[in-house]
Coordinates of C-alpha atoms and ligand atoms in Angstrom, one line a residue:
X498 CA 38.4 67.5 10.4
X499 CA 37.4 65.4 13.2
X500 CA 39.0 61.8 12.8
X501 CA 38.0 60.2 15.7
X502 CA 34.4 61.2 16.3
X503 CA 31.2 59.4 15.2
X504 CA 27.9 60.9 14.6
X505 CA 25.4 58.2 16.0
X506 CA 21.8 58.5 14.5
X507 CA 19.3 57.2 17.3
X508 CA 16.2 55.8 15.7
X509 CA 14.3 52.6 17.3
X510 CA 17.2 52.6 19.9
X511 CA 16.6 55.0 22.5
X512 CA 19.2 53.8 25.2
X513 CA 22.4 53.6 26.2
X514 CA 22.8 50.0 27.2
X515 CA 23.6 47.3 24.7
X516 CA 23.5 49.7 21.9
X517 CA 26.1 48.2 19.4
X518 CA 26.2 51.6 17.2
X519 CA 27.0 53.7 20.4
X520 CA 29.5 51.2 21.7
X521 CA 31.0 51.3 18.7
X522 CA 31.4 55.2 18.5
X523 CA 32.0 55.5 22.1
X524 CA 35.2 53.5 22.1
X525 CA 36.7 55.6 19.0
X526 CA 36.2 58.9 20.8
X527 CA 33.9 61.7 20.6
X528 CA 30.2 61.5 19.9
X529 CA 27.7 63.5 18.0
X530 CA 24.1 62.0 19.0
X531 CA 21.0 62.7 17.0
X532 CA 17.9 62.1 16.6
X533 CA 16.2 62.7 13.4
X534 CA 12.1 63.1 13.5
X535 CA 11.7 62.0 9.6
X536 CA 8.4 63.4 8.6
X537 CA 9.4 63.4 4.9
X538 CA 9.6 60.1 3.2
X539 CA 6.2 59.3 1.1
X540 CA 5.4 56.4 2.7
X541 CA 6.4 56.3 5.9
X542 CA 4.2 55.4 8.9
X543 CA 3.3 58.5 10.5
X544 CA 3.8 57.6 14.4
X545 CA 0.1 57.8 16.1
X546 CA -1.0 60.0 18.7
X547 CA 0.4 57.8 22.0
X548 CA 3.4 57.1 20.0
X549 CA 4.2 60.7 19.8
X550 CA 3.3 61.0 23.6
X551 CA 5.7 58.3 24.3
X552 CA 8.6 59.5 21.7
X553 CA 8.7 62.8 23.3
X554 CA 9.9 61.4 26.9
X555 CA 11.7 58.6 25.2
X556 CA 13.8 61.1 23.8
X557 CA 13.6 63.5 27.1
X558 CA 15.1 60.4 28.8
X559 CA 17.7 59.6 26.5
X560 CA 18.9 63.4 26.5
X561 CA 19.3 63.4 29.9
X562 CA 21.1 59.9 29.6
X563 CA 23.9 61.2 27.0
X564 CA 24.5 64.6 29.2
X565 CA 22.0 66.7 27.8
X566 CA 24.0 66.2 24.2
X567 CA 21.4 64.7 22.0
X568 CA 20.4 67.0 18.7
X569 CA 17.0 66.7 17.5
X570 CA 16.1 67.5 14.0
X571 CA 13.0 67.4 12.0
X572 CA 13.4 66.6 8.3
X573 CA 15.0 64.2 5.4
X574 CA 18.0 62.7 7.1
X575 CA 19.6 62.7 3.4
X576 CA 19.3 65.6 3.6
X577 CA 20.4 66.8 7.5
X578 CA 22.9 64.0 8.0
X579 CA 25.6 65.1 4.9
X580 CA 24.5 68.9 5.9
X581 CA 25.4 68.1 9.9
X582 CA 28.7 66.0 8.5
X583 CA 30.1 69.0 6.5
X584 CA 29.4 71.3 9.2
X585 CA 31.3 69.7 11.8
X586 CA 34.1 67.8 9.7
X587 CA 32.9 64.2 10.8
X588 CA 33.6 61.1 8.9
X589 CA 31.6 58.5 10.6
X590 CA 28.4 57.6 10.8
X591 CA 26.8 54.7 12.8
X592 CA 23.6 53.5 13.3
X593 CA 21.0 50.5 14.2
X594 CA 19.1 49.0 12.1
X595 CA 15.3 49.6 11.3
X596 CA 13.1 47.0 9.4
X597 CA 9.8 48.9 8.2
X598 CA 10.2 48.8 4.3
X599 CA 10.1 52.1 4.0
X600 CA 12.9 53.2 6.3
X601 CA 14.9 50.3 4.5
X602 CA 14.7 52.0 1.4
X603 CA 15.8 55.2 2.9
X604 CA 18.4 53.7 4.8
X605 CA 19.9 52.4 1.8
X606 CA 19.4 55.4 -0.2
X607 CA 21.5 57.0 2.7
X608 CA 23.9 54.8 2.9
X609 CA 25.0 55.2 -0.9
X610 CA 25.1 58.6 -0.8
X611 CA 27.5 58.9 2.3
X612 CA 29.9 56.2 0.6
X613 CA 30.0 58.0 -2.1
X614 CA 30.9 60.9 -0.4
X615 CA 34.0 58.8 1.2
X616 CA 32.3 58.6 4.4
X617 CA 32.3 55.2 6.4
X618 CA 29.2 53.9 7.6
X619 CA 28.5 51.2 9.8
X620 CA 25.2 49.4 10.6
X621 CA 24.2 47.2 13.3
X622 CA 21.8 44.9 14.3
X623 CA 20.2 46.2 18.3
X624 CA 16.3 45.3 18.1
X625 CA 16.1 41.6 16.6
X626 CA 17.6 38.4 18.0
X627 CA 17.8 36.9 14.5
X628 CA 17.9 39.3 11.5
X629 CA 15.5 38.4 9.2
X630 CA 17.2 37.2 6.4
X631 CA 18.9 35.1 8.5
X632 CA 16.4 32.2 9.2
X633 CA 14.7 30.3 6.2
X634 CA 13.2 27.1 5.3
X635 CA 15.9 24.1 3.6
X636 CA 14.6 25.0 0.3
X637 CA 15.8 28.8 0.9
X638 CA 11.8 30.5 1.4
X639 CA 10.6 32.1 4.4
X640 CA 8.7 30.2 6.7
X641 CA 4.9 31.2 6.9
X642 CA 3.7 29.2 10.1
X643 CA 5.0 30.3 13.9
X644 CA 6.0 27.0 15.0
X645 CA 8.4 25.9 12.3
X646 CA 10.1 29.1 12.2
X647 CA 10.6 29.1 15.6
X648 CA 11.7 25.3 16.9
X649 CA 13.5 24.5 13.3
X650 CA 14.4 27.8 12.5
X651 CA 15.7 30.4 15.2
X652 CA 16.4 27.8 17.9
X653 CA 18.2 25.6 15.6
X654 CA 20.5 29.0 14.9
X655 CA 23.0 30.1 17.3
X656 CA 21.6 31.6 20.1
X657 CA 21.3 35.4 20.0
X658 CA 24.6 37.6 21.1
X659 CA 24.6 38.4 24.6
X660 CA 23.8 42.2 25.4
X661 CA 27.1 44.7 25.5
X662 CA 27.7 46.6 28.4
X663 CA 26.7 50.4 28.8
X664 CA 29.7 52.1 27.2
X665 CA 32.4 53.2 29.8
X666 CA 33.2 56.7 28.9
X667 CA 31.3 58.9 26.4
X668 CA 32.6 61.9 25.2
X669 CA 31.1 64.6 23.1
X670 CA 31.6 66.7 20.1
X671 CA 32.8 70.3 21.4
X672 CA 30.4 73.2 19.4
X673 CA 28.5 71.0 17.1
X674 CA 25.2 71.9 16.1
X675 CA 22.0 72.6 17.8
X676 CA 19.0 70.9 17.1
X677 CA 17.7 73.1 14.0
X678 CA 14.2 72.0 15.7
X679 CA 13.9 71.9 19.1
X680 CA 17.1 73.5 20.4
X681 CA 15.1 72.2 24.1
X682 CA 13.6 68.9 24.4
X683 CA 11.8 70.5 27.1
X684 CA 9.8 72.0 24.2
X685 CA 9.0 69.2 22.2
X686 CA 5.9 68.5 23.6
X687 CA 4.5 72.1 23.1
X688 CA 6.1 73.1 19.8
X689 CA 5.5 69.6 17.9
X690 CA 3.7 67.0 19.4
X691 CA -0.4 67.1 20.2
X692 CA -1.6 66.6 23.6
X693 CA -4.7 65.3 22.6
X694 CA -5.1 62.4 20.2
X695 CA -7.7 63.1 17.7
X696 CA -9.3 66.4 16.8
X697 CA -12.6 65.1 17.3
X698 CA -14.0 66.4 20.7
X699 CA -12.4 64.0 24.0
X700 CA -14.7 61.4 24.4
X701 CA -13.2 61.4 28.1
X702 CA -12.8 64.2 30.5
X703 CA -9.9 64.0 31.9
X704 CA -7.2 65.3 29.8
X705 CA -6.0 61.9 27.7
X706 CA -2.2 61.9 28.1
X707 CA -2.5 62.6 32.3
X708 CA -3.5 59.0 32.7
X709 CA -1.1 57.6 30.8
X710 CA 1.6 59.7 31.9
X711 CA 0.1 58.1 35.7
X712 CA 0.4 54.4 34.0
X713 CA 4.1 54.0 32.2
X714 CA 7.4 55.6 32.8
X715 CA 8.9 55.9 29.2
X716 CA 12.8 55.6 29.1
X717 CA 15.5 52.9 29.4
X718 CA 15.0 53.2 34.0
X719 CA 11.3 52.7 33.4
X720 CA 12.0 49.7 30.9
X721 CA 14.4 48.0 33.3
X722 CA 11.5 48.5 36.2
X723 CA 9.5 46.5 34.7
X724 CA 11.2 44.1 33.5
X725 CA 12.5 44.1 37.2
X726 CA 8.9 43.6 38.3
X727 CA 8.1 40.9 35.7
X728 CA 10.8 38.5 36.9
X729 CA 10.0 39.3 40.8
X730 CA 6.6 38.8 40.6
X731 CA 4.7 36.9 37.5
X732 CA 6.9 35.3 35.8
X733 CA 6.3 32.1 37.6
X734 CA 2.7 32.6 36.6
X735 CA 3.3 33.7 33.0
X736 CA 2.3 31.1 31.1
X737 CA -1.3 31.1 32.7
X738 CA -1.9 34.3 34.1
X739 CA -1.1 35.5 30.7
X740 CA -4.2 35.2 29.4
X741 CA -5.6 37.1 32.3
X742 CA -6.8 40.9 32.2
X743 CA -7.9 40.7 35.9
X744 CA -4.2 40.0 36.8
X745 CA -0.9 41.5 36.4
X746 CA 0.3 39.1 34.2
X747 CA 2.4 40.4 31.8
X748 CA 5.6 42.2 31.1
X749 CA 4.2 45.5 29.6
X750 CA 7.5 46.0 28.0
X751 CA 6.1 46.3 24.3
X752 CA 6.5 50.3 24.2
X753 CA 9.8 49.8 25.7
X754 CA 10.4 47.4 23.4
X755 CA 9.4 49.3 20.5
X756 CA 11.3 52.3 21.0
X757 CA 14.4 50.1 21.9
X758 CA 14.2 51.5 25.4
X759 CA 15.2 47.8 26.4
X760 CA 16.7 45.4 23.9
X761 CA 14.6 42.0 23.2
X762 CA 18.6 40.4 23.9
X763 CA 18.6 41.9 27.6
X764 CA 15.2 40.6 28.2
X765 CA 15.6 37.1 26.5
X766 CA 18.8 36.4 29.0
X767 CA 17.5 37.9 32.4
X768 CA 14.8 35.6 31.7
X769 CA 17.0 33.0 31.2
X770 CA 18.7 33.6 34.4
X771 CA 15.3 35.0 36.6
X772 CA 16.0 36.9 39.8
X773 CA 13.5 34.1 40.9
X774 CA 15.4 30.7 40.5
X775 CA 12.1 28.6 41.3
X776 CA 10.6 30.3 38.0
X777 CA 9.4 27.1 36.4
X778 CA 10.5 26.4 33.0
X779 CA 7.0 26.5 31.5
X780 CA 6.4 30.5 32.4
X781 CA 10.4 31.2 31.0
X782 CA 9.7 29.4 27.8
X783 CA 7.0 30.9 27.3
X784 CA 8.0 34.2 27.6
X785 CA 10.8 33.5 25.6
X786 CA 8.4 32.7 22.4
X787 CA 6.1 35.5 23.1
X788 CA 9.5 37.5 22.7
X789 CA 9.7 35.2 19.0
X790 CA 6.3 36.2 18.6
X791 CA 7.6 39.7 17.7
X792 CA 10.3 38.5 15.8
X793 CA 8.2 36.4 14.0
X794 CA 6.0 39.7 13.0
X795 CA 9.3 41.8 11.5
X796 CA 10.5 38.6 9.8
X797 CA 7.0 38.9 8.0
X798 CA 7.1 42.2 7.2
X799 CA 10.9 41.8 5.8
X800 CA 9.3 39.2 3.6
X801 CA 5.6 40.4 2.7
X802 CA 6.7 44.4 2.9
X803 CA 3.1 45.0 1.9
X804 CA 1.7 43.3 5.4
X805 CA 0.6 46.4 6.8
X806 CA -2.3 47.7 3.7
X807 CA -2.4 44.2 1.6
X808 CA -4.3 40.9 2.9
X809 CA -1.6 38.1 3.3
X810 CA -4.2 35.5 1.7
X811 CA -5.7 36.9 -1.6
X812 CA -8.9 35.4 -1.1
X813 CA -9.3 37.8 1.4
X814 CA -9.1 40.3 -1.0
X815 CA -13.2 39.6 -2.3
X816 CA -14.6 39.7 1.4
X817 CA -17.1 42.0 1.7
X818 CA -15.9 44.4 4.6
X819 CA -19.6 46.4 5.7
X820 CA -18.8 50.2 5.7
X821 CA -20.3 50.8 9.5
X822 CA -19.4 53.9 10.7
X823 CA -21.6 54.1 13.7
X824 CA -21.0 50.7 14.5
X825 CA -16.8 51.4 14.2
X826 CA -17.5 54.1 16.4
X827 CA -19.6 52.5 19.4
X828 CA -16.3 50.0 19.0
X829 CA -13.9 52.6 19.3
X830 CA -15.3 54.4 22.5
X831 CA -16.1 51.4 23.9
X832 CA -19.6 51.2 23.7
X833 CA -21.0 48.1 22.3
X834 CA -23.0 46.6 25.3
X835 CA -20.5 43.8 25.4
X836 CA -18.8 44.6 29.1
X837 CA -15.0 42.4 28.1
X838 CA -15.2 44.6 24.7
X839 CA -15.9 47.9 26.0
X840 CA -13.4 47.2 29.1
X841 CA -10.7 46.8 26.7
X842 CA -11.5 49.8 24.4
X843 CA -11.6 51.8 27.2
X844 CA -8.2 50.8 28.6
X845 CA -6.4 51.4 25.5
X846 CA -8.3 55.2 25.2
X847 CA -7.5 55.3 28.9
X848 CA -4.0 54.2 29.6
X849 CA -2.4 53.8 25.6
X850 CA -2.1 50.2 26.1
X851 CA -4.5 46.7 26.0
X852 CA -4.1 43.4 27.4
X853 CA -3.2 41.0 24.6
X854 CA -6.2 38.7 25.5
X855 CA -8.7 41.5 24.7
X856 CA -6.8 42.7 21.4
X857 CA -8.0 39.5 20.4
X858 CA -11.4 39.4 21.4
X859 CA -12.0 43.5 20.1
X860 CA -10.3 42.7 16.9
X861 CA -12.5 39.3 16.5
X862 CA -15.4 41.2 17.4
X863 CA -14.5 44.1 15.1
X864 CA -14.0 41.7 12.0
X865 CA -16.8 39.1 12.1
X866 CA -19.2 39.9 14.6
X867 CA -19.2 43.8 13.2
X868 CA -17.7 42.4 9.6
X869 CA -15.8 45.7 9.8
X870 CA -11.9 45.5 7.8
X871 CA -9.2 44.7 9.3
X872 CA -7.5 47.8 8.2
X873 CA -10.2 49.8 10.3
X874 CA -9.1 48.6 14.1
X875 CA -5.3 48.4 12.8
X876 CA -5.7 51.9 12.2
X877 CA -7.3 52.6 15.3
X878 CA -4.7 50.8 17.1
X879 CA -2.1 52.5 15.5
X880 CA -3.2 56.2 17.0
X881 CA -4.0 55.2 20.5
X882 CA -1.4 52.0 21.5
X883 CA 1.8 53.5 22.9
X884 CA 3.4 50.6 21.7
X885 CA 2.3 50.2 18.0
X886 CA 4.3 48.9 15.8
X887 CA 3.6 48.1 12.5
X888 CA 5.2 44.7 12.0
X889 CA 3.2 43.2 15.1
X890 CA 0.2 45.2 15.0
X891 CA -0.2 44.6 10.9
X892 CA 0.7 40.9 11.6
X893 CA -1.5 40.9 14.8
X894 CA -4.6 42.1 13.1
X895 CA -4.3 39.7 9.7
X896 CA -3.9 37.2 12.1
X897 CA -7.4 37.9 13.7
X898 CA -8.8 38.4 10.5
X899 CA -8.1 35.0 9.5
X900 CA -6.2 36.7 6.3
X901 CA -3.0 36.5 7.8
X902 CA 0.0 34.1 7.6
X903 CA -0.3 31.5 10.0
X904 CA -3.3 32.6 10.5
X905 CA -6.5 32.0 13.1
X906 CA -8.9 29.9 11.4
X907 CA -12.1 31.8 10.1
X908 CA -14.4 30.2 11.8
X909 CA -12.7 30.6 15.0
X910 CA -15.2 33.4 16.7
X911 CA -14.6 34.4 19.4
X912 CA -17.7 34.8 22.2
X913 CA -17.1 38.0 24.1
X914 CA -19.5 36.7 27.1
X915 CA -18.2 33.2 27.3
X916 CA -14.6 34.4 26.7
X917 CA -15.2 37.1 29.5
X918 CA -16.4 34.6 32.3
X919 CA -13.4 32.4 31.4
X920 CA -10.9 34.9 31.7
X921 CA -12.2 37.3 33.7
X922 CA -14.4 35.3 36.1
X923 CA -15.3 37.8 38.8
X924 CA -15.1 40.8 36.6
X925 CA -12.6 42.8 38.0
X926 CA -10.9 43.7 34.7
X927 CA -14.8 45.4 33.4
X928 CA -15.5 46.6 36.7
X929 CA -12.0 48.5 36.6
X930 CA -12.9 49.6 33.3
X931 CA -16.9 50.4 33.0
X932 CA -17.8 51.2 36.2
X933 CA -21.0 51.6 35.5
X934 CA -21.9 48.1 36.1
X935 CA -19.7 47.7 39.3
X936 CA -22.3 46.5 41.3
X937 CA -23.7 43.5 39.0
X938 CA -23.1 40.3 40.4
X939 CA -20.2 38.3 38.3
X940 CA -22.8 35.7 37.4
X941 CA -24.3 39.1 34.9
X942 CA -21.4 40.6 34.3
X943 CA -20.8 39.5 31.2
X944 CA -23.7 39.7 30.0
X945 CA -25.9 42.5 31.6
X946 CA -28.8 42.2 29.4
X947 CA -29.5 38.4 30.9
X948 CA -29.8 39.8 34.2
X949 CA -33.3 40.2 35.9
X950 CA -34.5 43.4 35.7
X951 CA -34.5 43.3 39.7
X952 CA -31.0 42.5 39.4
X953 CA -29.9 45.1 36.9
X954 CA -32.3 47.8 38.9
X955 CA -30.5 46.5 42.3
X956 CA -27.3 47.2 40.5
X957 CA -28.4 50.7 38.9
X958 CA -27.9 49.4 35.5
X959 CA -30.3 50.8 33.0
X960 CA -29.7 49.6 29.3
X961 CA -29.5 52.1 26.5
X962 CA -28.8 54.9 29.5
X963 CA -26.4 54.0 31.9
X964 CA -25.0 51.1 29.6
X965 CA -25.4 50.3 26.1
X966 CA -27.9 47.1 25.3
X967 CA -25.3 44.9 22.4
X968 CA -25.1 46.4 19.3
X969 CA -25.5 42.9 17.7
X970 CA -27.0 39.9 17.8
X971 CA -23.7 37.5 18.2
X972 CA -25.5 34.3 17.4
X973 CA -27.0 36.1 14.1
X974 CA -23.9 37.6 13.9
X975 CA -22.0 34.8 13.6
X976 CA -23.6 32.8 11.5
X977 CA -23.4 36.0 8.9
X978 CA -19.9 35.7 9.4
X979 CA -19.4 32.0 8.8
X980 CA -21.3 32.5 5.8
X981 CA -19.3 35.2 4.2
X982 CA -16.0 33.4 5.3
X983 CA -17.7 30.4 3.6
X984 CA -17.8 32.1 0.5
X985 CA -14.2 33.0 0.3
X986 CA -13.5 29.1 -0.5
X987 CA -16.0 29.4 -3.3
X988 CA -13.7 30.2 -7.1
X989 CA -13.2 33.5 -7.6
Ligands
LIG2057 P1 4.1 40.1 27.3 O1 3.0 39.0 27.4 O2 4.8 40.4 28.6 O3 5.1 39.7 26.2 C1 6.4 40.1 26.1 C2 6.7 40.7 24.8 O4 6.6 39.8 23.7 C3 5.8 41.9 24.5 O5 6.2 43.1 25.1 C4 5.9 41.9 22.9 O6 7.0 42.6 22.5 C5 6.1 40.5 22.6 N1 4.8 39.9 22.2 C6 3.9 39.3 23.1 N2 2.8 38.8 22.4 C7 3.0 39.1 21.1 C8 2.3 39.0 19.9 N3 1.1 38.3 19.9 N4 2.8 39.5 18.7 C9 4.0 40.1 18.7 N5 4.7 40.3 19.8 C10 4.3 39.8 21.0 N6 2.2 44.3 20.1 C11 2.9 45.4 19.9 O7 4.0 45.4 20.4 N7 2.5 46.4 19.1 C12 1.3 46.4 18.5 O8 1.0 47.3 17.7 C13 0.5 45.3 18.7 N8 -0.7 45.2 18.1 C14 -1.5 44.1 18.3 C15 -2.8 44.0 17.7 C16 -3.6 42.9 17.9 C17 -5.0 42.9 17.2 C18 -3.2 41.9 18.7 C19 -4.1 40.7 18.9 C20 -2.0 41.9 19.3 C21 -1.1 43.0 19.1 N9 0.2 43.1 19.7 C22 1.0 44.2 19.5 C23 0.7 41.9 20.4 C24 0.5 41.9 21.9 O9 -0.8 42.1 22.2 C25 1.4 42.9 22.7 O10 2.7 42.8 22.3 C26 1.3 42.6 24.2 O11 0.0 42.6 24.7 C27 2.2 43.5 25.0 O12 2.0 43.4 26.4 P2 3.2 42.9 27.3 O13 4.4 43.6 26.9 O14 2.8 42.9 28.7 O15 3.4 41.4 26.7

């Protein structure tokens, strides 16, 4: 019997620093780390493509992090966990909490079944400043609208706990188990996960994952990095350059995030404390409620657990989504003839990640210029984004759509040209991306089919053979959409 060890189960967690469940375990002696790759519950979110890319030297990183002691397993954790515990005479078991519905329900399920086997389990919150549950209106219902929940809710709370220390010592079970699945993490790659994305032929040549392996450094060091980076150099920017593709902007934490390579309470107090004193308050705050911005998307899911398949607004539920399949494609490869479009569908197939001011102008585009679902591009998004996640990509998406909670208006459209110049004024972001049109002038690069033909032939832009002429009309386009938004306020 071992009486002081802990098996920790590593899930969306994959480091070492303020990890509560590992803290915990580590200062009551030995550890048995595992991580369980739970393709068995019926309705589980099969990670995507990227994810898998990512999850594979997530976990390579966190092996190498615990001493080459972590145990991988591929199966029912109600199953593996009691199995592992009898095995090895443990009688602890910690973890952090998830909050997708279905791993929830499993994690209950779990839970149960080890008390009632006399074993003590303890759970802990690592990937949310403020549990869900936590925050609600005065009349005891979740809040629906970003604002509210934010100012009256989480900031009127007490502020998140500050992030623990790396444990001091860790110590490991002697002889437990291998991994019954990938005794070496050096063979997860080969043995489990794919190397290409889809099974449909690469629409690119170069192999997919070797330029995103060349664009992120999965693991807790690459985390830190860039968070490093952000506070150095953009966070005095952040609240404008933001919104700017052609700039580096942003934080480009989310996978990190997601995997719980960093926690959101070690990036919410270094930016409250910047390496860069003279970071003005506006690009902190703002950070800060782009980091409630994700919370904001698992409180939803906590609260609507059918976010990710069901429209948030039931009205929604008689628009007429067009079945387009060749039109869903040209979208997906990046080929509509709209530059700001096709840049950012080829950056996500490129390097497994898009800027957030594009995700809104593809997903716009998709749903009412296209009048494509909503459900279509989430899915998309869900194979190809190294960070999906499915409480801020399902909330992310409704909220384009117009269905979702706190919602962009319907008739909020956005223009891909207009939105383009504004945000991308020279066109360095859909040079970078298509370039095929690298050598229009920025006054047509938003719009290639306005340009002269002199211009265009100058710039060895041919449309329909070197670029795609639109695939829509957006003035015609839009007005089709107003109108079958319009009808939505008609009775059912
Ligand atoms: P920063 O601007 O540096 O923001 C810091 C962190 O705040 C991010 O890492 C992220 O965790 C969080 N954050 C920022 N904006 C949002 C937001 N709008 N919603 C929720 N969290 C936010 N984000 C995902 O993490 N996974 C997804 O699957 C996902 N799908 C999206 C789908 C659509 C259609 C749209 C419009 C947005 C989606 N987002 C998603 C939100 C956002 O685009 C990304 O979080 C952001 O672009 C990540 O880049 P960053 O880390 O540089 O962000």
């Amino acid at each position: 019997m071992q009486q002081t060890a802990t098996l920790v189960w590593f899930r969306q967690d994959l480091r070492i620093g303020d990890n509560p469940a590992l803290s915990h375990a580590a200062a009551r002696g030995d550890l048995l780390p595992i991580y369980i790759y739970d393709d068995t519950h019926p309705q589980r979110w099969a990670p995507g493509a990227a994810s898998r890319w990512w999850l594979h030297h997530s976990l390579s990183a966190l092996n190498q992090s615990l001493q080459q002691q972590l145990r991988l397993f591929q199966g029912d954790p109600l199953q593996l966990i009691p199995q592992l515990l009898k095995q090895t005479g443990i009688q602890r078991v910690v973890w952090n909490r998830c909050y997708e519905p279905w791993q929830i329900a499993r994690d209950q399920a779990l839970k149960a079944l080890l008390h009632s086997l006399g074993i003590e389990v303890v759970s802990f919150n690592a990937s949310l400043l403020w549990e869900p549950w936590e925050v609600s209106k005065r009349d005891g219902t979740p809040y629906k609208v970003f604002t509210p929940y934010y100012r009256n809710g989480c900031r009127q709370r007490p502020p998140p706990r500050y992030p623990l220390a790396r444990p001091p010592m860790m110590s490991y079970v002697e002889s437990a188990p291998s991994g019954s699945l990938w005794p070496d993490p050096a063979q997860l790659s080969a043995k489990s996960f794919s190397t290409e994305p889809f099974n449909t032929e690469p629409f690119s040549t170069t192999p997919w994952h070797r330029e995103i392996a060349a664009s992120w450094t999965p693991g807790e060091a690459g985390a830190a990095a860039n968070l490093q980076t952000f506070m150095r150099d953009a966070i005095q920017h952040y609240d404008t350059d933001r919104d700017r593709p052609d700039r580096a902007g942003t934080s480009r934490l989310s996978p990190h995030l997601h995997f719980g390579e960093l926690s959101p309470h070690q990036a919410w107090y270094v930016a409250q404390n910047p390496l860069q004193p003279v970071a003005p308050e506006t690009g902190r705050e703002r950070f800060l409620a782009e980091l409630v911005w994700r919370e904001f998307s698992y409180y939803l899911l906590y609260h609507w657990p059918t976010l990710p398949t069901d429209n948030f607004q039931a009205k929604f539920d008689r628009f007429a989504w067009q079945d387009k399949p060749a039109l869903l494609t040209a979208w997906q490869r990046g080929q509509t003839g709209f530059p700001i479009i096709d840049a950012g569908m080829r950056e996500l197939w490129q390097t497994g990640y898009m800027h957030n001011r594009v995700r809104m102008l593809v997903g716009s585009f998709l749903v009412k210029n296209l009048l494509i679902d909503w459900r279509a591009g989430a899915a998309w998004f869900w194979d190809t984004l190294l960070d999906a996640d499915l409480a801020s990509n399902s909330a992310s998406w409704q909220w384009v759509a117009g269905s979702g909670a706190d919602a962009a208006p319907y008739f909020r459209i956005f223009n891909p040209v207009t939105q383009g110049q504004k945000f991308d004024p020279e066109g360095y972001y859909v040079k970078r991306f298509c370039p095929e049109l690298a050598k229009l002038p920025a006054k047509y690069i938003h719009s290639p089919w306005l340009a002269p033909d002199a211009i265009r032939q100058a710039a060895g832009v041919t449309l329909d053979e070197t670029y795609p002429a639109p695939i829509v009309d957006l003035k015609h386009s839009r007005q089709q959409a107003l109108a079958a938004f319009a009808r939505l306020k008609q009775p059912a």
